[in-house]
PDB file of C-alpha atoms and ligand atoms in Angstrom:
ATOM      1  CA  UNK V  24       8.570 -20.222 -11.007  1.00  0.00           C
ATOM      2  CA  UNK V  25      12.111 -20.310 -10.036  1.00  0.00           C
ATOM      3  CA  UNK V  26      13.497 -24.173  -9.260  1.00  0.00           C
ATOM      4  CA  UNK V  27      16.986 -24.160  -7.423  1.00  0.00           C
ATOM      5  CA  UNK V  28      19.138 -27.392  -6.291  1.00  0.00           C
ATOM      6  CA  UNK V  29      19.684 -28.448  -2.812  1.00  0.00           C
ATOM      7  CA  UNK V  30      23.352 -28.498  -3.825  1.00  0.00           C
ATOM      8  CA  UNK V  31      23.611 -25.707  -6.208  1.00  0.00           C
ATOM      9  CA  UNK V  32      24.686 -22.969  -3.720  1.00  0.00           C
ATOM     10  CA  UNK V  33      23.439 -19.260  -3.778  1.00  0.00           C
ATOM     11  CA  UNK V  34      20.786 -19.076  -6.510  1.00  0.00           C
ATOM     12  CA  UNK V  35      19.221 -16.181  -7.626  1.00  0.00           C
ATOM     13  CA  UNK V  36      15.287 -15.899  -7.631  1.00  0.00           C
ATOM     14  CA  UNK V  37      14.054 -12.327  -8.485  1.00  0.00           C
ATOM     15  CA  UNK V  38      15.601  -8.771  -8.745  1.00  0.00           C
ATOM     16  CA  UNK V  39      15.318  -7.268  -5.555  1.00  0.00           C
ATOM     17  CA  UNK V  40      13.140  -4.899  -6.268  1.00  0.00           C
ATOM     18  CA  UNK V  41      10.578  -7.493  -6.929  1.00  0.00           C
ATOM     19  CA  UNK V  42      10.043  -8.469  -3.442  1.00  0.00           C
ATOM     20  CA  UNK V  43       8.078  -5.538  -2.278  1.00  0.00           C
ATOM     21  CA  UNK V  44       7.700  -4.888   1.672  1.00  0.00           C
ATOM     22  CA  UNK V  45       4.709  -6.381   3.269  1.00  0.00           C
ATOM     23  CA  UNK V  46       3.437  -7.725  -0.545  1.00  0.00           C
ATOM     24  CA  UNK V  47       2.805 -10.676  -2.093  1.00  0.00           C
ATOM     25  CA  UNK V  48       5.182 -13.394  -1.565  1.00  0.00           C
ATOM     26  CA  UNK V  49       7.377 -14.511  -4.306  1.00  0.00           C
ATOM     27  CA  UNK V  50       6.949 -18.541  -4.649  1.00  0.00           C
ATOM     28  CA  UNK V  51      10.277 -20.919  -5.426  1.00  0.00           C
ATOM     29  CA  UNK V  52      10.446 -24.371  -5.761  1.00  0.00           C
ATOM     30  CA  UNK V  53      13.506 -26.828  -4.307  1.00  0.00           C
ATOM     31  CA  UNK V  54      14.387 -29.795  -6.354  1.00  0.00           C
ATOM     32  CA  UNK V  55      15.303 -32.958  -4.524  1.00  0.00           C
ATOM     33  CA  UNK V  56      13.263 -35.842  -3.585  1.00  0.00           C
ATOM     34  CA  UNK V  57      10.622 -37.251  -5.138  1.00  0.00           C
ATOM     35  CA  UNK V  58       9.099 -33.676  -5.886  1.00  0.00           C
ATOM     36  CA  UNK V  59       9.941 -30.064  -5.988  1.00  0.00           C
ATOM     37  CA  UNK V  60       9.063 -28.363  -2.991  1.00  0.00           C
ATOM     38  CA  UNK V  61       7.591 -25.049  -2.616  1.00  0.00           C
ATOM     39  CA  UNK V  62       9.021 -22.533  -0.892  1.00  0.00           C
ATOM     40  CA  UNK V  63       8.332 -18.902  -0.880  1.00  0.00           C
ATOM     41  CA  UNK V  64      10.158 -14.788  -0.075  1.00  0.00           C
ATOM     42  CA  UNK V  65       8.409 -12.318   1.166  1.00  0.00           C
ATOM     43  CA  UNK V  66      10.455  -9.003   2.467  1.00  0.00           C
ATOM     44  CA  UNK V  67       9.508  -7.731   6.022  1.00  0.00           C
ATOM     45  CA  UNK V  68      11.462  -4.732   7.731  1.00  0.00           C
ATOM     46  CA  UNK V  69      13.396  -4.377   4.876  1.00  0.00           C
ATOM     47  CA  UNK V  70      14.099  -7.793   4.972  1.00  0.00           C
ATOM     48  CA  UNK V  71      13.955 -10.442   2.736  1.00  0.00           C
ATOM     49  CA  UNK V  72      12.562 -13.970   4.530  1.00  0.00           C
ATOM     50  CA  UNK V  73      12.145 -17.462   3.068  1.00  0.00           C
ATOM     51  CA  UNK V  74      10.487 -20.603   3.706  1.00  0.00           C
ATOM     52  CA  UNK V  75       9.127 -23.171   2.754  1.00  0.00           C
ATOM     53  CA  UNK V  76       5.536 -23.279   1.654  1.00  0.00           C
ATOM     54  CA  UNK V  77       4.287 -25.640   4.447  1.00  0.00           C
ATOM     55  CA  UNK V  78       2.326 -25.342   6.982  1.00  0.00           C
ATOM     56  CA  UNK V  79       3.122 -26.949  10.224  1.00  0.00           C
ATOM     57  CA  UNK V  80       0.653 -28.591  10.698  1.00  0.00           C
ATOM     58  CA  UNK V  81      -0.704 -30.352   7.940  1.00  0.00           C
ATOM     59  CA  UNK V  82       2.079 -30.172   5.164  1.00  0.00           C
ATOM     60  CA  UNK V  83      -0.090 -28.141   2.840  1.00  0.00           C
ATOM     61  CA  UNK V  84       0.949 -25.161   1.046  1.00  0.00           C
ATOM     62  CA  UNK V  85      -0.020 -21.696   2.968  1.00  0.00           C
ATOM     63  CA  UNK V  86      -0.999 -18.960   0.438  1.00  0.00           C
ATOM     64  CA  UNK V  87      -4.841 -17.539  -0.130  1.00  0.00           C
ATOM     65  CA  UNK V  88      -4.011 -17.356  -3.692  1.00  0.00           C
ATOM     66  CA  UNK V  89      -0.697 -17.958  -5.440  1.00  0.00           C
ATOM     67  CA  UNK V  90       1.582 -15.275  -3.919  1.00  0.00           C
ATOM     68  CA  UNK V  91      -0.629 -14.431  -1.245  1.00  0.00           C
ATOM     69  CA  UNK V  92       0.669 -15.157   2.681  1.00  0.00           C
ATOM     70  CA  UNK V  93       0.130 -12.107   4.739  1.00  0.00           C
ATOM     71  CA  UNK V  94      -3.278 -10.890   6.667  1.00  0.00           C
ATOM     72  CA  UNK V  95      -4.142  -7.472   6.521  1.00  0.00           C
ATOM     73  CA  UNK V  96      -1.591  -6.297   8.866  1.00  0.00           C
ATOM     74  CA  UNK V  97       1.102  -7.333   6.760  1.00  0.00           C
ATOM     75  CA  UNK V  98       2.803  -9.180  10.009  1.00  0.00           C
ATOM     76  CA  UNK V  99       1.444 -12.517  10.214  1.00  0.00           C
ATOM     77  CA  UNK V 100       1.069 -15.614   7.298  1.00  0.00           C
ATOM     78  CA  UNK V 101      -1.984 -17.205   7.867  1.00  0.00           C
ATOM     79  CA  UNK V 102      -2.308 -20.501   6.375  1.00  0.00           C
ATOM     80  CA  UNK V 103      -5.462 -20.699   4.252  1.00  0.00           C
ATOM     81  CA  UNK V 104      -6.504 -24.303   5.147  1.00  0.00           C
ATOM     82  CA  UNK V 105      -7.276 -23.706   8.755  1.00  0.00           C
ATOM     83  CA  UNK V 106      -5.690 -20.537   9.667  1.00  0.00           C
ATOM     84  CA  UNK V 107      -2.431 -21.043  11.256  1.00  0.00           C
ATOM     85  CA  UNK V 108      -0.735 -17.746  12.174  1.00  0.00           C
ATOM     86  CA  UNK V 109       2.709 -17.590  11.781  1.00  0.00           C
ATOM     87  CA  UNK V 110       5.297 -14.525  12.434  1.00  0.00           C
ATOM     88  CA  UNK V 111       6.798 -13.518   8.754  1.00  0.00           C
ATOM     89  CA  UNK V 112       9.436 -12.041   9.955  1.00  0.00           C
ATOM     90  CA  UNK V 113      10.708 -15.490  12.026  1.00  0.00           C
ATOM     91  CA  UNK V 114       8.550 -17.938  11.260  1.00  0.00           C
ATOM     92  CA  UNK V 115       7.475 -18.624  14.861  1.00  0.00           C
ATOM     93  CA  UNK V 116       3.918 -20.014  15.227  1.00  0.00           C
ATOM     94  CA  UNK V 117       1.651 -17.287  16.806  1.00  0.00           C
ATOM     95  CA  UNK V 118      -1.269 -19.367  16.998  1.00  0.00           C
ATOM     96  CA  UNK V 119      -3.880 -21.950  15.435  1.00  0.00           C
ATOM     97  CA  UNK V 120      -3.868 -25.415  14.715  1.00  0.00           C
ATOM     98  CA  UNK V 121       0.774 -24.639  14.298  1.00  0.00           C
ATOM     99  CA  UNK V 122       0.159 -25.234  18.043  1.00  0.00           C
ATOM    100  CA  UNK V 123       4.127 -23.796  18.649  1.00  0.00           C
ATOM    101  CA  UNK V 124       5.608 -24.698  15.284  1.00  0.00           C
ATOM    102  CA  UNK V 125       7.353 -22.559  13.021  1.00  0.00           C
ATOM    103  CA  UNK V 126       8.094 -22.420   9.667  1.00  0.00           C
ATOM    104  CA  UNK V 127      10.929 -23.731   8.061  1.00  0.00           C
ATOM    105  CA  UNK V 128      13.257 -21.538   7.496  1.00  0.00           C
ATOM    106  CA  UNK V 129      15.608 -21.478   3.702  1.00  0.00           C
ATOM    107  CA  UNK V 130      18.483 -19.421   3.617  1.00  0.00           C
ATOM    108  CA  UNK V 131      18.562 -16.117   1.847  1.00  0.00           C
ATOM    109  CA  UNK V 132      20.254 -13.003   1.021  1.00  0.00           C
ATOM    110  CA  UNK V 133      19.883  -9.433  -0.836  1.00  0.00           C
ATOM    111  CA  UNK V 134      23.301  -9.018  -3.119  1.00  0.00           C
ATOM    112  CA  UNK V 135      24.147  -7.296  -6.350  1.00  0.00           C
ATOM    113  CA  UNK V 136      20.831  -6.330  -7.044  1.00  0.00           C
ATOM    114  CA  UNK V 137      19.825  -9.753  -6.634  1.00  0.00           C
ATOM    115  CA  UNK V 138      17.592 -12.090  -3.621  1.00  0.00           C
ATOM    116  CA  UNK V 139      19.591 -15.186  -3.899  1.00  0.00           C
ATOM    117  CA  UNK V 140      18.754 -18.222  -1.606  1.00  0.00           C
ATOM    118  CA  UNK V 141      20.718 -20.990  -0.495  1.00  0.00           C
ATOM    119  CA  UNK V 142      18.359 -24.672  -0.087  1.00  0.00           C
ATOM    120  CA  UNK V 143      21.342 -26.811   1.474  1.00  0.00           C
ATOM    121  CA  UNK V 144      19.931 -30.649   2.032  1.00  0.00           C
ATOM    122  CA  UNK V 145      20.874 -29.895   5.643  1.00  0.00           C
ATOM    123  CA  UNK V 146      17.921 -27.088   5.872  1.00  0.00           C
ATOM    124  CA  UNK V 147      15.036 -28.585   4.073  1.00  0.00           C
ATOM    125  CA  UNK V 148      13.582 -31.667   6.416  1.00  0.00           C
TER     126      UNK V 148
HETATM  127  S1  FES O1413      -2.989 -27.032   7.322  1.00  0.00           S
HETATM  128 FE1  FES O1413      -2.348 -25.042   7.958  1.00  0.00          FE
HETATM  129  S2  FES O1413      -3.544 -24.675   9.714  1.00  0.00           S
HETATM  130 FE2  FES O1413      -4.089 -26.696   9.148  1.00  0.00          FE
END
């Protein structure tokens, strides 16, 4: 798994033909603090979308299985603890125990070839 700096800029995670549309997600980690945390990409629309890999409500990571986010629809993250649905294309809390809370968003892009993201300290709370 892919570890990038709070303060390191655009980093690159995978090629971007990696992150395949409505698959698994691919799972990061942000260094800082007292431990890495997780974060994850998935690509929705054509899109690629990070966060990071807690849930809203309890700060527990979301995925089934390592990698795995979406419900059958390929629309919603449900968090696997006590099923949270969230939007994967924004984040937004659709319903469940999130109770109106999103997902926290990391910057990220699709260049060169590349999905890069961006973890400033001002992003990840
Ligand atoms: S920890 Fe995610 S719904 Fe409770």
């Amino acid at each position: 798994m892919v570890t990038v700096g709070t303060d390191s800029g655009w980093s690159r995670i995978c090629p971007a033909e990696a992150l395949i549309e409505q698959g698994d997600g691919i799972r990061f980690a942000i260094s800082g603090g007292s431990s890495p945390t997780p974060a994850f990409l998935l690509r929705i629309d054509g899109i690629a979308r990070a966060y990071l890999n807690r849930c809203a409500h309890v700060p527990v990571e979301l995925d089934w299985h390592e990698g795995k986010f979406l419900d059958d629809s390929g629309r919603s993250i449900v968090c696997a603890t006590h099923g949270a649905v969230y939007d994967a294309a924004s984040g937004r809390c659709q319903g469940g125990p999130c109770r109106g809370r999103g997902l926290q968003p990391v910057a990220c892009r699709e260049i060169d070839g590349w999905i890069e993201v961006e973890a400033t300290l001002g992003r990840i709370a």
